[in-house]
Amino acid sequence: MIAAGVFYDLGDIPSLERALAELSAASRLLDASGSPLQAASLLNDQAAVYIRLGDPVRAVHLLTRSREVFEAAERRAPQDPLVRRELAETHHLLARLPLHARLRAGREGDAFSMALDHALIAEQYYEGLARRRELGRVWETCGRLELRKGRVDRAAERLERALKLQRELGDATGLARTSAALADYLLAAGRPGDALQALAGSIAFNIDKGSPIGLAFNRRALAGLRHAIAPSGPTPANAGLLGFLEKVHAQLEAGERSYGRVHLAGEGG
């Protein structure tokens, strides 16, 4: 499954489709060889690809199957670390779904609350398994969900915990993602200059890592910041911030010239 992981990390649409093909083929082989639990362990991987492709409906179907399989396995072997790790991953992916899906109008709050419940279950599993890197990723997800619920203080606390742990672990990918989430928090807190600074830090991490998919998410975040800072175009009041934004944009473009530009699901090109 190394090839599927490489394609997933590349993150462009053709690579994601190849990752799905690899995972589907491996799942069929495992089923045919009488290894249903091992085959089920690929359901989360397939769901993660569908989430990135912008297909939450298929992701939910796969995650529901995964949860059923591994909850049954947990009843038979409650302390099996592999089973508990799969359940942790399933709940974390379920927690992330509302961050990528189009939600029914008026039901956003309920969706984010349910997602937080899944994140807390994942947090408990990862704490019990001493999986600290994954724990930091869950805290980042919690921060994003709290922010969507408008609870900026709780969001800040979660994101700061994630950043501290990720710095300690040297988790460059986690730091880049959490820095991008921190930019969203700072913008919501009325600090667009600090938000741009945080996003510039995330871009720098992704350039250092050589991560075109990370830079693609930075590009999306930067477009959102541009719209928030100057929804009607440049004015004397926002000229300074837009100047800073253009410098950050130039940093991003330099990174994408070096490592390539990935087109995310829903984008043209």
CSV table of C-alpha atoms in Angstrom, one decimal:
chain,number,residue,atom,x,y,z
A,1,MET,CA,0.0,0.0,0.0
A,2,ILE,CA,3.0,2.2,-0.3
A,3,ALA,CA,2.0,3.3,-3.8
A,4,ALA,CA,-1.5,4.4,-2.6
A,5,GLY,CA,0.1,6.4,0.2
A,6,VAL,CA,2.5,8.2,-2.3
A,7,PHE,CA,-0.4,9.0,-4.6
A,8,TYR,CA,-2.5,10.3,-1.7
A,9,ASP,CA,0.4,12.6,-0.6
A,10,LEU,CA,0.8,14.0,-4.1
A,11,GLY,CA,-2.9,15.0,-3.8
A,12,ASP,CA,-3.8,16.0,-7.4
A,13,ILE,CA,-6.9,14.5,-8.9
A,14,PRO,CA,-5.3,11.9,-11.1
A,15,SER,CA,-3.0,10.8,-8.2
A,16,LEU,CA,-6.0,10.5,-5.9
A,17,GLU,CA,-7.8,8.4,-8.5
A,18,ARG,CA,-4.8,6.1,-8.8
A,19,ALA,CA,-4.7,5.8,-5.0
A,20,LEU,CA,-8.3,4.6,-5.0
A,21,ALA,CA,-7.5,2.0,-7.7
A,22,GLU,CA,-4.6,0.7,-5.7
A,23,LEU,CA,-6.7,0.5,-2.5
A,24,SER,CA,-9.7,-1.1,-4.2
A,25,ALA,CA,-7.4,-3.8,-5.8
A,26,ALA,CA,-5.7,-4.5,-2.5
A,27,SER,CA,-9.1,-4.8,-0.7
A,28,ARG,CA,-10.3,-7.3,-3.3
A,29,LEU,CA,-7.2,-9.4,-2.9
A,30,LEU,CA,-7.5,-9.4,0.9
A,31,ASP,CA,-11.1,-10.4,0.8
A,32,ALA,CA,-10.3,-13.2,-1.7
A,33,SER,CA,-7.5,-14.5,0.6
A,34,GLY,CA,-9.9,-14.8,3.6
A,35,SER,CA,-8.6,-11.7,5.4
A,36,PRO,CA,-11.8,-9.6,5.9
A,37,LEU,CA,-10.4,-7.6,8.8
A,38,GLN,CA,-7.3,-6.6,6.9
A,39,ALA,CA,-9.5,-5.6,3.9
A,40,ALA,CA,-11.7,-3.5,6.2
A,41,SER,CA,-8.6,-1.7,7.4
A,42,LEU,CA,-8.4,-0.1,3.9
A,43,LEU,CA,-11.9,1.4,4.2
A,44,ASN,CA,-10.6,4.4,6.1
A,45,ASP,CA,-7.9,5.0,3.6
A,46,GLN,CA,-10.4,4.9,0.8
A,47,ALA,CA,-12.7,7.3,2.7
A,48,ALA,CA,-9.8,9.7,3.2
A,49,VAL,CA,-9.3,9.8,-0.6
A,50,TYR,CA,-13.0,10.4,-1.2
A,51,ILE,CA,-13.0,13.3,1.3
A,52,ARG,CA,-10.1,14.9,-0.5
A,53,LEU,CA,-11.9,14.3,-3.9
A,54,GLY,CA,-14.9,16.2,-2.5
A,55,ASP,CA,-17.2,13.2,-2.3
A,56,PRO,CA,-18.4,13.0,1.3
A,57,VAL,CA,-21.4,10.7,0.5
A,58,ARG,CA,-19.1,7.8,-0.5
A,59,ALA,CA,-16.8,8.7,2.4
A,60,VAL,CA,-19.7,8.4,4.9
A,61,HIS,CA,-20.7,5.0,3.4
A,62,LEU,CA,-17.2,3.6,3.8
A,63,LEU,CA,-16.7,5.1,7.3
A,64,THR,CA,-20.0,3.6,8.4
A,65,ARG,CA,-18.9,0.2,7.2
A,66,SER,CA,-15.5,0.6,8.9
A,67,ARG,CA,-17.1,1.6,12.2
A,68,GLU,CA,-19.5,-1.4,12.1
A,69,VAL,CA,-16.6,-3.9,11.4
A,70,PHE,CA,-14.2,-2.6,14.0
A,71,GLU,CA,-16.8,-1.9,16.8
A,72,ALA,CA,-17.7,-5.6,16.4
A,73,ALA,CA,-14.0,-6.5,16.5
A,74,GLU,CA,-13.6,-4.4,19.6
A,75,ARG,CA,-16.3,-6.3,21.4
A,76,ARG,CA,-14.4,-9.5,20.7
A,77,ALA,CA,-10.9,-8.0,21.6
A,78,PRO,CA,-11.4,-4.7,23.5
A,79,GLN,CA,-7.7,-4.1,24.0
A,80,ASP,CA,-6.5,-4.9,20.5
A,81,PRO,CA,-4.4,-1.9,19.5
A,82,LEU,CA,-4.9,-2.3,15.8
A,83,VAL,CA,-8.7,-2.4,16.2
A,84,ARG,CA,-8.6,0.7,18.5
A,85,ARG,CA,-6.3,2.5,16.0
A,86,GLU,CA,-8.8,1.9,13.2
A,87,LEU,CA,-11.7,3.1,15.3
A,88,ALA,CA,-9.7,6.2,16.2
A,89,GLU,CA,-9.0,7.0,12.6
A,90,THR,CA,-12.7,6.3,11.6
A,91,HIS,CA,-13.9,8.8,14.3
A,92,HIS,CA,-11.4,11.4,13.3
A,93,LEU,CA,-12.4,11.2,9.6
A,94,LEU,CA,-16.1,11.4,10.6
A,95,ALA,CA,-15.1,14.5,12.6
A,96,ARG,CA,-13.4,16.1,9.6
A,97,LEU,CA,-16.3,15.5,7.2
A,98,PRO,CA,-18.3,18.6,8.0
A,99,LEU,CA,-15.2,20.7,7.2
A,100,HIS,CA,-15.4,19.4,3.6
A,101,ALA,CA,-19.1,18.8,2.9
A,102,ARG,CA,-21.9,21.1,1.9
A,103,LEU,CA,-24.1,21.2,5.0
A,104,ARG,CA,-27.9,21.6,5.1
A,105,ALA,CA,-28.9,25.2,5.8
A,106,GLY,CA,-29.8,25.7,9.5
A,107,ARG,CA,-28.3,22.4,10.5
A,108,GLU,CA,-24.6,23.5,10.6
A,109,GLY,CA,-24.5,23.8,14.3
A,110,ASP,CA,-25.8,20.2,14.8
A,111,ALA,CA,-23.3,18.9,12.3
A,112,PHE,CA,-20.3,20.5,14.0
A,113,SER,CA,-21.5,19.3,17.4
A,114,MET,CA,-21.7,15.7,16.2
A,115,ALA,CA,-18.3,16.1,14.6
A,116,LEU,CA,-16.8,17.3,17.9
A,117,ASP,CA,-18.3,14.2,19.6
A,118,HIS,CA,-16.4,12.0,17.0
A,119,ALA,CA,-13.2,14.0,17.6
A,120,LEU,CA,-13.4,13.5,21.3
A,121,ILE,CA,-13.8,9.8,20.9
A,122,ALA,CA,-10.8,9.8,18.5
A,123,GLU,CA,-8.8,11.8,21.1
A,124,GLN,CA,-9.6,9.2,23.8
A,125,TYR,CA,-8.4,6.4,21.6
A,126,TYR,CA,-5.2,8.1,20.6
A,127,GLU,CA,-4.4,9.1,24.2
A,128,GLY,CA,-4.8,5.5,25.2
A,129,LEU,CA,-2.6,4.3,22.4
A,130,ALA,CA,0.0,7.0,23.0
A,131,ARG,CA,-0.2,8.1,19.4
A,132,ARG,CA,0.9,11.7,20.0
A,133,ARG,CA,1.3,12.8,16.3
A,134,GLU,CA,-2.3,11.7,15.6
A,135,LEU,CA,-3.5,13.4,18.8
A,136,GLY,CA,-2.1,16.7,17.6
A,137,ARG,CA,-4.0,16.3,14.3
A,138,VAL,CA,-7.2,15.7,16.2
A,139,TRP,CA,-6.6,18.8,18.3
A,140,GLU,CA,-6.3,20.8,15.0
A,141,THR,CA,-9.6,19.3,13.8
A,142,CYS,CA,-11.2,20.3,17.2
A,143,GLY,CA,-9.9,23.8,16.7
A,144,ARG,CA,-11.4,24.1,13.2
A,145,LEU,CA,-14.7,22.8,14.4
A,146,GLU,CA,-14.9,25.1,17.4
A,147,LEU,CA,-14.1,28.0,15.1
A,148,ARG,CA,-17.0,27.0,12.8
A,149,LYS,CA,-19.2,27.0,15.9
A,150,GLY,CA,-18.1,30.5,16.6
A,151,ARG,CA,-16.3,29.5,19.8
A,152,VAL,CA,-13.1,31.3,19.1
A,153,ASP,CA,-11.6,31.0,22.6
A,154,ARG,CA,-12.0,27.3,22.6
A,155,ALA,CA,-10.6,27.1,19.0
A,156,ALA,CA,-7.5,29.1,20.1
A,157,GLU,CA,-6.9,26.8,23.0
A,158,ARG,CA,-7.1,23.6,20.9
A,159,LEU,CA,-4.9,25.1,18.1
A,160,GLU,CA,-2.3,26.3,20.6
A,161,ARG,CA,-2.1,22.8,22.1
A,162,ALA,CA,-1.7,21.3,18.7
A,163,LEU,CA,1.1,23.7,17.7
A,164,LYS,CA,3.0,23.1,20.9
A,165,LEU,CA,2.8,19.3,20.5
A,166,GLN,CA,3.7,19.4,16.8
A,167,ARG,CA,6.7,21.7,17.4
A,168,GLU,CA,7.9,19.2,20.1
A,169,LEU,CA,7.4,16.2,17.7
A,170,GLY,CA,8.9,18.0,14.7
A,171,ASP,CA,5.6,17.3,12.8
A,172,ALA,CA,6.1,19.6,9.8
A,173,THR,CA,2.9,18.6,8.1
A,174,GLY,CA,0.9,19.0,11.3
A,175,LEU,CA,2.4,22.4,11.9
A,176,ALA,CA,1.6,23.5,8.4
A,177,ARG,CA,-2.0,22.5,8.7
A,178,THR,CA,-2.4,23.9,12.2
A,179,SER,CA,-0.8,27.2,11.1
A,180,ALA,CA,-3.4,27.5,8.4
A,181,ALA,CA,-6.2,26.8,10.9
A,182,LEU,CA,-4.7,29.4,13.1
A,183,ALA,CA,-4.9,31.9,10.3
A,184,ASP,CA,-8.6,31.3,10.1
A,185,TYR,CA,-8.9,31.8,13.8
A,186,LEU,CA,-7.0,35.1,13.7
A,187,LEU,CA,-9.1,36.4,10.9
A,188,ALA,CA,-12.3,35.5,12.9
A,189,ALA,CA,-10.8,37.3,15.9
A,190,GLY,CA,-10.4,40.5,13.8
A,191,ARG,CA,-6.6,40.2,13.3
A,192,PRO,CA,-6.1,39.9,9.6
A,193,GLY,CA,-2.4,40.9,9.7
A,194,ASP,CA,-1.6,38.2,12.2
A,195,ALA,CA,-3.7,35.8,10.1
A,196,LEU,CA,-1.5,36.5,7.0
A,197,GLN,CA,1.6,36.1,9.2
A,198,ALA,CA,0.4,32.7,10.3
A,199,LEU,CA,-0.4,31.7,6.7
A,200,ALA,CA,3.0,32.8,5.6
A,201,GLY,CA,4.5,30.5,8.3
A,202,SER,CA,2.4,27.6,6.9
A,203,ILE,CA,3.6,28.3,3.4
A,204,ALA,CA,7.2,28.3,4.6
A,205,PHE,CA,6.7,24.9,6.3
A,206,ASN,CA,5.2,23.4,3.1
A,207,ILE,CA,8.1,24.8,1.0
A,208,ASP,CA,10.6,23.4,3.5
A,209,LYS,CA,8.8,20.0,3.3
A,210,GLY,CA,8.4,20.2,-0.5
A,211,SER,CA,4.7,19.6,-0.2
A,212,PRO,CA,2.7,20.7,-3.3
A,213,ILE,CA,-0.6,19.5,-1.7
A,214,GLY,CA,0.1,21.6,1.4
A,215,LEU,CA,0.8,24.6,-0.8
A,216,ALA,CA,-2.5,23.9,-2.7
A,217,PHE,CA,-4.4,24.2,0.6
A,218,ASN,CA,-2.4,27.4,1.4
A,219,ARG,CA,-3.5,28.8,-2.0
A,220,ARG,CA,-7.2,28.2,-1.1
A,221,ALA,CA,-6.7,29.8,2.3
A,222,LEU,CA,-5.0,32.8,0.8
A,223,ALA,CA,-7.9,33.3,-1.6
A,224,GLY,CA,-10.3,33.3,1.4
A,225,LEU,CA,-8.1,35.8,3.2
A,226,ARG,CA,-8.0,38.1,0.1
A,227,HIS,CA,-11.8,38.1,-0.1
A,228,ALA,CA,-12.1,38.8,3.7
A,229,ILE,CA,-9.7,41.6,3.6
A,230,ALA,CA,-10.9,43.3,0.4
A,231,PRO,CA,-14.3,42.0,-0.5
A,232,SER,CA,-14.9,45.0,-2.8
A,233,GLY,CA,-11.4,45.5,-4.0
A,234,PRO,CA,-8.5,47.7,-2.8
A,235,THR,CA,-9.2,50.8,-0.7
A,236,PRO,CA,-6.9,53.2,1.1
A,237,ALA,CA,-7.8,51.4,4.4
A,238,ASN,CA,-6.8,47.9,3.2
A,239,ALA,CA,-3.8,48.9,1.0
A,240,GLY,CA,-1.2,48.0,3.6
A,241,LEU,CA,-2.7,44.5,4.2
A,242,LEU,CA,-3.0,43.9,0.5
A,243,GLY,CA,0.6,44.8,0.0
A,244,PHE,CA,1.5,42.2,2.7
A,245,LEU,CA,-0.8,39.7,1.1
A,246,GLU,CA,0.9,40.1,-2.3
A,247,LYS,CA,4.3,39.4,-0.7
A,248,VAL,CA,2.8,36.2,0.8
A,249,HIS,CA,1.2,35.3,-2.5
A,250,ALA,CA,4.6,35.7,-4.2
A,251,GLN,CA,6.1,33.4,-1.6
A,252,LEU,CA,3.4,30.8,-2.4
A,253,GLU,CA,4.0,31.1,-6.2
A,254,ALA,CA,7.7,30.6,-5.7
A,255,GLY,CA,7.0,27.4,-3.8
A,256,GLU,CA,4.6,26.1,-6.5
A,257,ARG,CA,7.1,26.9,-9.2
A,258,SER,CA,9.6,24.7,-7.3
A,259,TYR,CA,7.4,21.8,-6.4
A,260,GLY,CA,4.4,22.0,-8.8
A,261,ARG,CA,0.9,23.2,-8.6
A,262,VAL,CA,-1.8,20.7,-7.4
A,263,HIS,CA,-5.4,21.4,-8.4
A,264,LEU,CA,-7.7,20.5,-5.5
A,265,ALA,CA,-11.2,19.0,-6.0
A,266,GLY,CA,-13.6,21.7,-7.2
A,267,GLU,CA,-10.9,23.8,-8.8
A,268,GLY,CA,-10.4,24.3,-12.5
A,269,GLY,CA,-7.2,23.3,-14.3
